[in-house]
């Protein structure tokens, strides 16, 4: 269902009553339809909430502006992260899902805003799967993540996301109290079957 009264163009697909909600966050150039099949595969019973990033780079939707490859517009990142946190609350009211049981599944640019949500709004997510994320920003003071489970999947040959940057993100999240698992695959920036399987296993074990 698409509802224009909420601030993000999005799809919402209801799951089994009482199931968690996966917040699906696409990569640059994607949209609200991109990750629905992945979400269903990862956690078949989940509600799926899939917004479209509100920033356009040329014709490509993104979740926040960037100044160059891997160089983020931090002011826009802050504004868009706050808007996404608010959207989760409004969508929970509108669709009637439990806003304390929302797990982000983000890929690339979507993983980066999910990481930003964890760091700026530590209560907004009950967990996160960050597929090929980088460190979105370094918080002045670490948020209190109190055991929030986070899975980061990364590729050893990922030319967009250097390994040191992924490890930095894992370290920041751990120092904030998150329960971080890091899954490395040998490939690049694309999603591998192995990491989809790892994410599905991680989610069903939560
Ligand atoms: C970003 O800009 O968020 C990252 O570089 C990943 C991407 O290219 O979207």
Short mmCIF file of N, CA and C in Angstrom, two decimals, residues 1-171:
data_model
loop_
_atom_site.label_atom_id
_atom_site.label_comp_id
_atom_site.label_asym_id
_atom_site.label_seq_id
_atom_site.Cartn_x
_atom_site.Cartn_y
_atom_site.Cartn_z
N UNK A 1 0.86 -1.20 0.00
CA UNK A 1 0.00 0.00 0.00
C UNK A 1 0.90 1.24 0.00
N UNK A 2 0.54 2.25 -0.79
CA UNK A 2 1.31 3.49 -0.78
C UNK A 2 0.44 4.58 -0.17
N UNK A 3 1.02 5.37 0.69
CA UNK A 3 0.23 6.42 1.33
C UNK A 3 1.00 7.72 1.26
N UNK A 4 0.44 8.70 0.56
CA UNK A 4 1.16 9.95 0.36
C UNK A 4 1.08 10.88 1.56
N UNK A 5 0.29 10.54 2.58
CA UNK A 5 0.23 11.44 3.73
C UNK A 5 1.46 11.26 4.62
N UNK A 6 2.14 10.13 4.52
CA UNK A 6 3.39 9.99 5.26
C UNK A 6 4.49 10.61 4.41
N UNK A 7 5.60 10.99 5.10
CA UNK A 7 6.61 11.83 4.47
C UNK A 7 7.49 11.17 3.42
N UNK A 8 7.47 9.86 3.39
CA UNK A 8 8.27 9.14 2.39
C UNK A 8 7.32 8.34 1.50
N UNK A 9 7.53 8.38 0.20
CA UNK A 9 6.85 7.41 -0.67
C UNK A 9 7.30 6.03 -0.18
N UNK A 10 6.38 5.09 -0.06
CA UNK A 10 6.80 3.82 0.52
C UNK A 10 5.82 2.71 0.16
N UNK A 11 6.20 1.49 0.46
CA UNK A 11 5.30 0.33 0.41
C UNK A 11 5.23 -0.25 1.81
N UNK A 12 4.07 -0.71 2.16
CA UNK A 12 3.92 -1.43 3.42
C UNK A 12 3.21 -2.74 3.11
N UNK A 13 3.78 -3.84 3.55
CA UNK A 13 3.18 -5.15 3.33
C UNK A 13 3.03 -5.81 4.70
N UNK A 14 1.79 -6.10 5.04
CA UNK A 14 1.54 -6.65 6.37
C UNK A 14 1.98 -8.11 6.45
N UNK A 15 2.54 -8.48 7.59
CA UNK A 15 2.96 -9.86 7.82
C UNK A 15 2.01 -10.55 8.79
N UNK A 16 2.55 -11.53 9.50
CA UNK A 16 1.77 -12.28 10.49
C UNK A 16 1.57 -11.40 11.73
N UNK A 17 0.37 -11.42 12.35
CA UNK A 17 0.16 -10.60 13.55
C UNK A 17 1.24 -10.87 14.61
N UNK A 18 1.75 -9.78 15.18
CA UNK A 18 2.76 -9.90 16.24
C UNK A 18 4.19 -10.04 15.73
N UNK A 19 4.36 -10.17 14.42
CA UNK A 19 5.72 -10.34 13.87
C UNK A 19 6.44 -8.99 13.87
N UNK A 20 7.78 -9.01 13.85
CA UNK A 20 8.52 -7.75 13.75
C UNK A 20 8.33 -7.09 12.38
N UNK A 21 8.75 -5.85 12.30
CA UNK A 21 8.67 -5.12 11.03
C UNK A 21 10.08 -4.90 10.51
N UNK A 22 10.31 -5.27 9.26
CA UNK A 22 11.59 -4.97 8.64
C UNK A 22 11.49 -3.64 7.92
N UNK A 23 12.38 -2.73 8.26
CA UNK A 23 12.47 -1.44 7.58
C UNK A 23 13.49 -1.62 6.46
N UNK A 24 13.01 -1.66 5.22
CA UNK A 24 13.87 -1.99 4.08
C UNK A 24 14.40 -0.71 3.44
N UNK A 25 15.71 -0.59 3.36
CA UNK A 25 16.33 0.66 2.89
C UNK A 25 17.23 0.34 1.70
N UNK A 26 16.81 0.81 0.54
CA UNK A 26 17.48 0.44 -0.71
C UNK A 26 18.81 1.20 -0.90
N UNK A 27 19.57 0.76 -1.91
CA UNK A 27 20.82 1.43 -2.27
C UNK A 27 20.56 2.57 -3.25
N UNK A 28 21.61 3.32 -3.58
CA UNK A 28 21.51 4.43 -4.53
C UNK A 28 20.92 3.95 -5.85
N UNK A 29 19.90 4.66 -6.33
CA UNK A 29 19.29 4.31 -7.62
C UNK A 29 18.16 3.30 -7.46
N UNK A 30 17.93 2.84 -6.23
CA UNK A 30 16.83 1.90 -6.01
C UNK A 30 15.55 2.63 -5.66
N UNK A 31 14.55 1.87 -5.27
CA UNK A 31 13.32 2.49 -4.80
C UNK A 31 12.63 1.56 -3.80
N UNK A 32 11.39 1.92 -3.48
CA UNK A 32 10.66 1.20 -2.42
C UNK A 32 10.31 -0.23 -2.80
N UNK A 33 10.45 -0.58 -4.08
CA UNK A 33 10.12 -1.95 -4.51
C UNK A 33 11.31 -2.91 -4.42
N UNK A 34 12.51 -2.33 -4.41
CA UNK A 34 13.73 -3.12 -4.58
C UNK A 34 13.92 -4.27 -3.60
N UNK A 35 13.68 -4.02 -2.32
CA UNK A 35 14.09 -5.00 -1.31
C UNK A 35 12.93 -5.82 -0.75
N UNK A 36 11.74 -5.68 -1.37
CA UNK A 36 10.58 -6.41 -0.84
C UNK A 36 10.81 -7.92 -0.90
N UNK A 37 11.32 -8.41 -2.02
CA UNK A 37 11.54 -9.86 -2.14
C UNK A 37 12.60 -10.32 -1.15
N UNK A 38 13.64 -9.51 -1.01
CA UNK A 38 14.70 -9.86 -0.06
C UNK A 38 14.13 -9.91 1.36
N UNK A 39 13.33 -8.91 1.71
CA UNK A 39 12.73 -8.88 3.05
C UNK A 39 11.89 -10.12 3.30
N UNK A 40 11.09 -10.50 2.31
CA UNK A 40 10.23 -11.68 2.45
C UNK A 40 11.08 -12.93 2.62
N UNK A 41 12.20 -12.98 1.85
CA UNK A 41 13.09 -14.14 1.95
C UNK A 41 13.79 -14.18 3.32
N UNK A 42 14.16 -13.00 3.83
CA UNK A 42 14.93 -12.96 5.08
C UNK A 42 14.08 -13.35 6.29
N UNK A 43 12.84 -12.86 6.32
CA UNK A 43 11.99 -13.15 7.49
C UNK A 43 10.55 -13.22 6.99
N UNK A 44 10.11 -14.42 6.54
CA UNK A 44 8.84 -14.55 5.83
C UNK A 44 7.63 -14.00 6.58
N UNK A 45 7.64 -14.05 7.92
CA UNK A 45 6.45 -13.61 8.66
C UNK A 45 6.42 -12.11 8.91
N UNK A 46 7.50 -11.39 8.59
CA UNK A 46 7.62 -9.98 9.01
C UNK A 46 6.68 -9.05 8.25
N UNK A 47 6.30 -7.93 8.89
CA UNK A 47 5.74 -6.79 8.15
C UNK A 47 6.90 -6.15 7.40
N UNK A 48 6.62 -5.60 6.24
CA UNK A 48 7.68 -4.95 5.47
C UNK A 48 7.32 -3.48 5.27
N UNK A 49 8.21 -2.60 5.69
CA UNK A 49 8.02 -1.16 5.50
C UNK A 49 9.19 -0.67 4.66
N UNK A 50 8.88 -0.20 3.47
CA UNK A 50 9.96 0.09 2.53
C UNK A 50 9.82 1.50 1.95
N UNK A 51 10.53 2.47 2.53
CA UNK A 51 10.45 3.84 2.01
C UNK A 51 11.42 4.05 0.84
N UNK A 52 11.13 5.08 0.05
CA UNK A 52 12.06 5.50 -1.02
C UNK A 52 12.86 6.70 -0.51
N UNK A 53 14.18 6.66 -0.70
CA UNK A 53 15.02 7.80 -0.32
C UNK A 53 14.52 9.08 -0.98
N UNK A 54 14.58 10.21 -0.24
CA UNK A 54 13.94 11.45 -0.73
C UNK A 54 14.89 12.37 -1.49
N UNK A 55 16.15 11.95 -1.59
CA UNK A 55 17.13 12.80 -2.26
C UNK A 55 17.38 12.24 -3.66
N UNK A 56 17.48 13.12 -4.65
CA UNK A 56 17.78 12.63 -6.00
C UNK A 56 19.20 13.02 -6.38
N UNK A 57 19.96 12.04 -6.87
CA UNK A 57 21.28 12.32 -7.44
C UNK A 57 21.12 12.03 -8.93
N UNK A 58 20.94 13.10 -9.75
CA UNK A 58 20.46 12.87 -11.11
C UNK A 58 19.07 12.29 -10.97
N UNK A 59 18.89 11.09 -11.56
CA UNK A 59 17.57 10.46 -11.45
C UNK A 59 17.56 9.38 -10.37
N UNK A 60 18.63 9.28 -9.62
CA UNK A 60 18.77 8.16 -8.67
C UNK A 60 18.37 8.55 -7.26
N UNK A 61 17.32 7.90 -6.71
CA UNK A 61 16.97 8.17 -5.32
C UNK A 61 18.06 7.69 -4.36
N UNK A 62 18.26 8.48 -3.33
CA UNK A 62 19.17 8.14 -2.23
C UNK A 62 18.53 8.59 -0.92
N UNK A 63 19.11 8.13 0.18
CA UNK A 63 18.55 8.52 1.48
C UNK A 63 19.17 9.81 2.02
N UNK A 64 20.29 10.24 1.47
CA UNK A 64 20.88 11.53 1.87
C UNK A 64 21.87 11.95 0.80
N UNK A 65 22.19 13.25 0.80
CA UNK A 65 23.10 13.78 -0.21
C UNK A 65 24.54 13.39 0.08
N UNK A 66 25.32 13.28 -0.99
CA UNK A 66 26.76 13.10 -0.81
C UNK A 66 27.49 14.12 -1.68
N UNK A 67 28.72 14.44 -1.25
CA UNK A 67 29.51 15.44 -1.96
C UNK A 67 30.41 14.78 -2.98
N UNK A 68 30.68 13.52 -2.79
CA UNK A 68 31.51 12.72 -3.70
C UNK A 68 31.39 11.29 -3.22
N UNK A 69 32.08 10.37 -3.91
CA UNK A 69 31.98 8.96 -3.51
C UNK A 69 32.46 8.80 -2.07
N UNK A 70 31.58 8.34 -1.21
CA UNK A 70 31.94 8.10 0.19
C UNK A 70 32.14 9.36 1.02
N UNK A 71 31.82 10.54 0.45
CA UNK A 71 31.96 11.80 1.21
C UNK A 71 30.55 12.36 1.40
N UNK A 72 30.08 12.35 2.63
CA UNK A 72 28.67 12.62 2.89
C UNK A 72 28.41 14.06 3.29
N UNK A 73 27.25 14.56 2.89
CA UNK A 73 26.76 15.87 3.34
C UNK A 73 26.16 15.64 4.73
N UNK A 74 26.93 15.95 5.75
CA UNK A 74 26.55 15.54 7.11
C UNK A 74 25.30 16.25 7.62
N UNK A 75 25.10 17.49 7.14
CA UNK A 75 23.90 18.22 7.57
C UNK A 75 22.66 17.54 6.97
N UNK A 76 22.75 17.19 5.69
CA UNK A 76 21.61 16.51 5.06
C UNK A 76 21.41 15.12 5.68
N UNK A 77 22.51 14.44 5.97
CA UNK A 77 22.40 13.12 6.62
C UNK A 77 21.64 13.25 7.94
N UNK A 78 21.95 14.30 8.69
CA UNK A 78 21.28 14.51 9.98
C UNK A 78 19.77 14.73 9.77
N UNK A 79 19.44 15.63 8.82
CA UNK A 79 18.02 15.94 8.58
C UNK A 79 17.26 14.71 8.10
N UNK A 80 17.85 13.98 7.17
CA UNK A 80 17.16 12.82 6.59
C UNK A 80 17.05 11.69 7.61
N UNK A 81 18.05 11.57 8.47
CA UNK A 81 17.99 10.53 9.51
C UNK A 81 16.86 10.84 10.49
N UNK A 82 16.76 12.12 10.87
CA UNK A 82 15.68 12.52 11.79
C UNK A 82 14.32 12.28 11.13
N UNK A 83 14.21 12.61 9.84
CA UNK A 83 12.93 12.43 9.14
C UNK A 83 12.57 10.95 9.07
N UNK A 84 13.57 10.10 8.87
CA UNK A 84 13.29 8.66 8.79
C UNK A 84 12.84 8.13 10.15
N UNK A 85 13.46 8.62 11.22
CA UNK A 85 13.04 8.19 12.57
C UNK A 85 11.58 8.58 12.81
N UNK A 86 11.23 9.79 12.37
CA UNK A 86 9.85 10.25 12.55
C UNK A 86 8.88 9.41 11.70
N UNK A 87 9.32 9.11 10.50
CA UNK A 87 8.49 8.29 9.59
C UNK A 87 8.16 6.93 10.21
N UNK A 88 9.14 6.33 10.88
CA UNK A 88 8.89 5.00 11.50
C UNK A 88 7.75 5.12 12.50
N UNK A 89 7.80 6.17 13.33
CA UNK A 89 6.76 6.37 14.34
C UNK A 89 5.40 6.61 13.70
N UNK A 90 5.36 7.47 12.66
CA UNK A 90 4.07 7.76 12.01
C UNK A 90 3.53 6.52 11.31
N UNK A 91 4.41 5.76 10.67
CA UNK A 91 3.95 4.56 9.96
C UNK A 91 3.43 3.53 10.97
N UNK A 92 4.08 3.43 12.13
CA UNK A 92 3.62 2.48 13.15
C UNK A 92 2.20 2.84 13.58
N UNK A 93 1.95 4.14 13.75
CA UNK A 93 0.59 4.56 14.14
C UNK A 93 -0.40 4.24 13.04
N UNK A 94 -0.01 4.57 11.82
CA UNK A 94 -0.94 4.39 10.70
C UNK A 94 -1.26 2.92 10.42
N UNK A 95 -0.23 2.07 10.47
CA UNK A 95 -0.45 0.67 10.08
C UNK A 95 -0.66 -0.26 11.27
N UNK A 96 -0.37 0.25 12.47
CA UNK A 96 -0.64 -0.54 13.67
C UNK A 96 0.41 -1.58 13.99
N UNK A 97 1.66 -1.38 13.52
CA UNK A 97 2.70 -2.33 13.95
C UNK A 97 3.42 -1.79 15.19
N UNK A 98 4.15 -2.67 15.85
CA UNK A 98 4.82 -2.33 17.10
C UNK A 98 6.11 -1.55 16.79
N UNK A 99 6.16 -0.27 17.17
CA UNK A 99 7.33 0.53 16.78
C UNK A 99 8.57 0.18 17.60
N UNK A 100 8.39 -0.64 18.64
CA UNK A 100 9.57 -1.06 19.40
C UNK A 100 10.17 -2.36 18.82
N UNK A 101 9.59 -2.82 17.73
CA UNK A 101 10.08 -4.07 17.15
C UNK A 101 10.35 -3.91 15.65
N UNK A 102 11.13 -2.87 15.35
CA UNK A 102 11.47 -2.58 13.96
C UNK A 102 12.95 -2.88 13.74
N UNK A 103 13.22 -3.69 12.73
CA UNK A 103 14.60 -4.08 12.43
C UNK A 103 14.93 -3.57 11.03
N UNK A 104 15.97 -2.75 10.93
CA UNK A 104 16.35 -2.23 9.62
C UNK A 104 17.12 -3.28 8.83
N UNK A 105 16.85 -3.32 7.54
CA UNK A 105 17.68 -4.10 6.61
C UNK A 105 18.05 -3.12 5.50
N UNK A 106 19.30 -2.68 5.51
CA UNK A 106 19.71 -1.67 4.53
C UNK A 106 20.85 -2.19 3.69
N UNK A 107 20.82 -1.77 2.42
CA UNK A 107 21.91 -2.12 1.51
C UNK A 107 22.62 -0.85 1.06
N UNK A 108 23.93 -0.80 1.20
CA UNK A 108 24.77 0.28 0.68
C UNK A 108 24.29 1.63 1.23
N UNK A 109 23.79 2.54 0.40
CA UNK A 109 23.32 3.83 0.92
C UNK A 109 22.24 3.62 1.99
N UNK A 110 21.39 2.62 1.80
CA UNK A 110 20.36 2.31 2.80
C UNK A 110 20.96 1.79 4.10
N UNK A 111 22.06 1.03 3.99
CA UNK A 111 22.73 0.55 5.20
C UNK A 111 23.38 1.73 5.93
N UNK A 112 23.84 2.71 5.15
CA UNK A 112 24.50 3.86 5.77
C UNK A 112 23.51 4.71 6.57
N UNK A 113 22.29 4.88 6.04
CA UNK A 113 21.33 5.66 6.83
C UNK A 113 20.82 4.81 8.00
N UNK A 114 20.78 3.50 7.85
CA UNK A 114 20.40 2.65 8.99
C UNK A 114 21.45 2.79 10.10
N UNK A 115 22.72 2.82 9.72
CA UNK A 115 23.78 3.00 10.73
C UNK A 115 23.65 4.38 11.38
N UNK A 116 23.30 5.37 10.58
CA UNK A 116 23.10 6.72 11.11
C UNK A 116 21.92 6.75 12.09
N UNK A 117 20.86 6.01 11.76
CA UNK A 117 19.70 5.91 12.68
C UNK A 117 20.13 5.31 14.02
N UNK A 118 20.93 4.24 13.96
CA UNK A 118 21.40 3.61 15.20
C UNK A 118 22.18 4.61 16.04
N UNK A 119 23.00 5.43 15.37
CA UNK A 119 23.88 6.34 16.12
C UNK A 119 23.15 7.59 16.61
N UNK A 120 22.15 8.07 15.86
CA UNK A 120 21.44 9.30 16.25
C UNK A 120 20.16 9.05 17.02
N UNK A 121 19.52 7.92 16.75
CA UNK A 121 18.23 7.61 17.40
C UNK A 121 18.29 6.18 17.92
N UNK A 122 19.09 5.97 18.96
CA UNK A 122 19.34 4.60 19.41
C UNK A 122 18.08 3.82 19.78
N UNK A 123 16.96 4.50 20.10
CA UNK A 123 15.74 3.76 20.45
C UNK A 123 14.89 3.39 19.24
N UNK A 124 15.25 3.91 18.06
CA UNK A 124 14.34 3.75 16.91
C UNK A 124 14.34 2.34 16.33
N UNK A 125 15.43 1.62 16.51
CA UNK A 125 15.54 0.29 15.90
C UNK A 125 15.79 -0.77 16.97
N UNK A 126 15.13 -1.91 16.82
CA UNK A 126 15.37 -3.03 17.73
C UNK A 126 16.53 -3.88 17.23
N UNK A 127 17.01 -3.59 16.04
CA UNK A 127 18.13 -4.33 15.48
C UNK A 127 18.38 -3.84 14.05
N UNK A 128 19.49 -4.26 13.46
CA UNK A 128 19.78 -3.82 12.10
C UNK A 128 20.67 -4.81 11.38
N UNK A 129 20.35 -5.00 10.10
CA UNK A 129 21.22 -5.75 9.20
C UNK A 129 21.80 -4.73 8.23
N UNK A 130 23.10 -4.53 8.31
CA UNK A 130 23.75 -3.51 7.49
C UNK A 130 24.55 -4.22 6.41
N UNK A 131 24.01 -4.21 5.19
CA UNK A 131 24.65 -4.92 4.08
C UNK A 131 25.54 -3.93 3.34
N UNK A 132 26.83 -4.08 3.46
CA UNK A 132 27.81 -3.21 2.79
C UNK A 132 27.69 -1.75 3.25
N UNK A 133 27.70 -1.58 4.57
CA UNK A 133 27.63 -0.23 5.16
C UNK A 133 29.03 0.36 5.30
N UNK A 134 29.07 1.69 5.42
CA UNK A 134 30.29 2.36 5.86
C UNK A 134 29.97 3.20 7.09
N UNK A 135 31.00 3.78 7.69
CA UNK A 135 30.79 4.65 8.85
C UNK A 135 30.12 5.92 8.35
N UNK A 136 28.86 6.20 8.75
CA UNK A 136 28.20 7.39 8.19
C UNK A 136 28.75 8.69 8.78
N UNK A 137 29.04 8.66 10.08
CA UNK A 137 29.67 9.79 10.77
C UNK A 137 30.16 9.25 12.11
N UNK A 138 31.04 10.02 12.74
CA UNK A 138 31.55 9.59 14.05
C UNK A 138 30.85 10.45 15.11
N UNK A 139 30.04 9.82 15.98
CA UNK A 139 29.31 10.62 16.97
C UNK A 139 30.26 11.24 17.99
N UNK A 140 29.92 12.46 18.47
CA UNK A 140 30.75 13.12 19.49
C UNK A 140 30.77 12.30 20.77
N UNK A 141 29.57 11.84 21.15
CA UNK A 141 29.52 10.93 22.31
C UNK A 141 28.79 9.68 21.85
N UNK A 142 29.26 8.51 22.27
CA UNK A 142 28.62 7.28 21.80
C UNK A 142 27.18 7.18 22.29
N UNK A 143 26.26 6.75 21.42
CA UNK A 143 24.88 6.55 21.87
C UNK A 143 24.83 5.34 22.81
N UNK A 144 23.68 5.15 23.46
CA UNK A 144 23.54 3.98 24.34
C UNK A 144 22.74 2.93 23.59
N UNK A 145 23.42 1.92 23.10
CA UNK A 145 22.73 0.94 22.27
C UNK A 145 22.37 -0.34 23.02
N UNK A 146 22.82 -0.43 24.27
CA UNK A 146 22.24 -1.39 25.20
C UNK A 146 21.97 -2.80 24.66
N UNK A 147 22.92 -3.38 23.97
CA UNK A 147 22.73 -4.75 23.48
C UNK A 147 21.95 -4.86 22.18
N UNK A 148 21.62 -3.73 21.53
CA UNK A 148 20.91 -3.81 20.23
C UNK A 148 21.70 -4.70 19.27
N UNK A 149 21.04 -5.74 18.71
CA UNK A 149 21.78 -6.63 17.81
C UNK A 149 21.98 -6.01 16.42
N UNK A 150 23.20 -6.08 15.94
CA UNK A 150 23.52 -5.52 14.62
C UNK A 150 24.37 -6.53 13.86
N UNK A 151 23.94 -6.85 12.65
CA UNK A 151 24.76 -7.67 11.76
C UNK A 151 25.29 -6.77 10.65
N UNK A 152 26.61 -6.78 10.49
CA UNK A 152 27.23 -6.05 9.37
C UNK A 152 27.78 -7.10 8.41
N UNK A 153 27.39 -7.02 7.14
CA UNK A 153 28.01 -7.91 6.17
C UNK A 153 28.86 -7.06 5.22
N UNK A 154 30.01 -7.60 4.86
CA UNK A 154 30.97 -6.80 4.08
C UNK A 154 31.73 -7.71 3.13
N UNK A 155 32.26 -7.11 2.07
CA UNK A 155 33.02 -7.88 1.08
C UNK A 155 34.49 -7.49 1.14
N UNK A 156 35.34 -8.50 1.17
CA UNK A 156 36.78 -8.23 1.22
C UNK A 156 37.26 -7.46 -0.01
N UNK A 157 36.56 -7.63 -1.15
CA UNK A 157 36.98 -6.96 -2.38
C UNK A 157 36.08 -5.77 -2.72
N UNK A 158 35.37 -5.25 -1.72
CA UNK A 158 34.44 -4.13 -1.97
C UNK A 158 35.25 -2.85 -2.21
N UNK A 159 35.16 -2.32 -3.43
CA UNK A 159 35.96 -1.14 -3.77
C UNK A 159 35.34 0.14 -3.21
N UNK A 160 34.04 0.08 -2.89
CA UNK A 160 33.37 1.28 -2.34
C UNK A 160 33.59 1.41 -0.85
N UNK A 161 33.72 0.28 -0.17
CA UNK A 161 33.77 0.30 1.30
C UNK A 161 35.05 -0.37 1.79
N UNK A 162 36.08 0.42 2.09
CA UNK A 162 37.33 -0.17 2.56
C UNK A 162 37.13 -0.95 3.87
N UNK A 163 37.85 -2.05 4.02
CA UNK A 163 37.70 -2.91 5.21
C UNK A 163 37.90 -2.10 6.50
N UNK A 164 38.85 -1.17 6.49
CA UNK A 164 39.13 -0.40 7.72
C UNK A 164 37.91 0.43 8.11
N UNK A 165 37.18 0.91 7.10
CA UNK A 165 35.98 1.72 7.39
C UNK A 165 34.89 0.86 8.02
N UNK A 166 34.74 -0.38 7.52
CA UNK A 166 33.74 -1.30 8.09
C UNK A 166 34.12 -1.61 9.54
N UNK A 167 35.42 -1.87 9.75
CA UNK A 167 35.85 -2.21 11.11
C UNK A 167 35.66 -1.03 12.06
N UNK A 168 35.85 0.17 11.52
CA UNK A 168 35.63 1.38 12.35
C UNK A 168 34.16 1.44 12.78
N UNK A 169 33.26 1.20 11.82
CA UNK A 169 31.82 1.22 12.15
C UNK A 169 31.50 0.16 13.22
N UNK A 170 32.05 -1.04 13.02
CA UNK A 170 31.79 -2.13 14.00
C UNK A 170 32.29 -1.71 15.38
N UNK A 171 33.45 -1.04 15.40
CA UNK A 171 34.03 -0.62 16.68
C UNK A 171 33.16 0.44 17.37
#
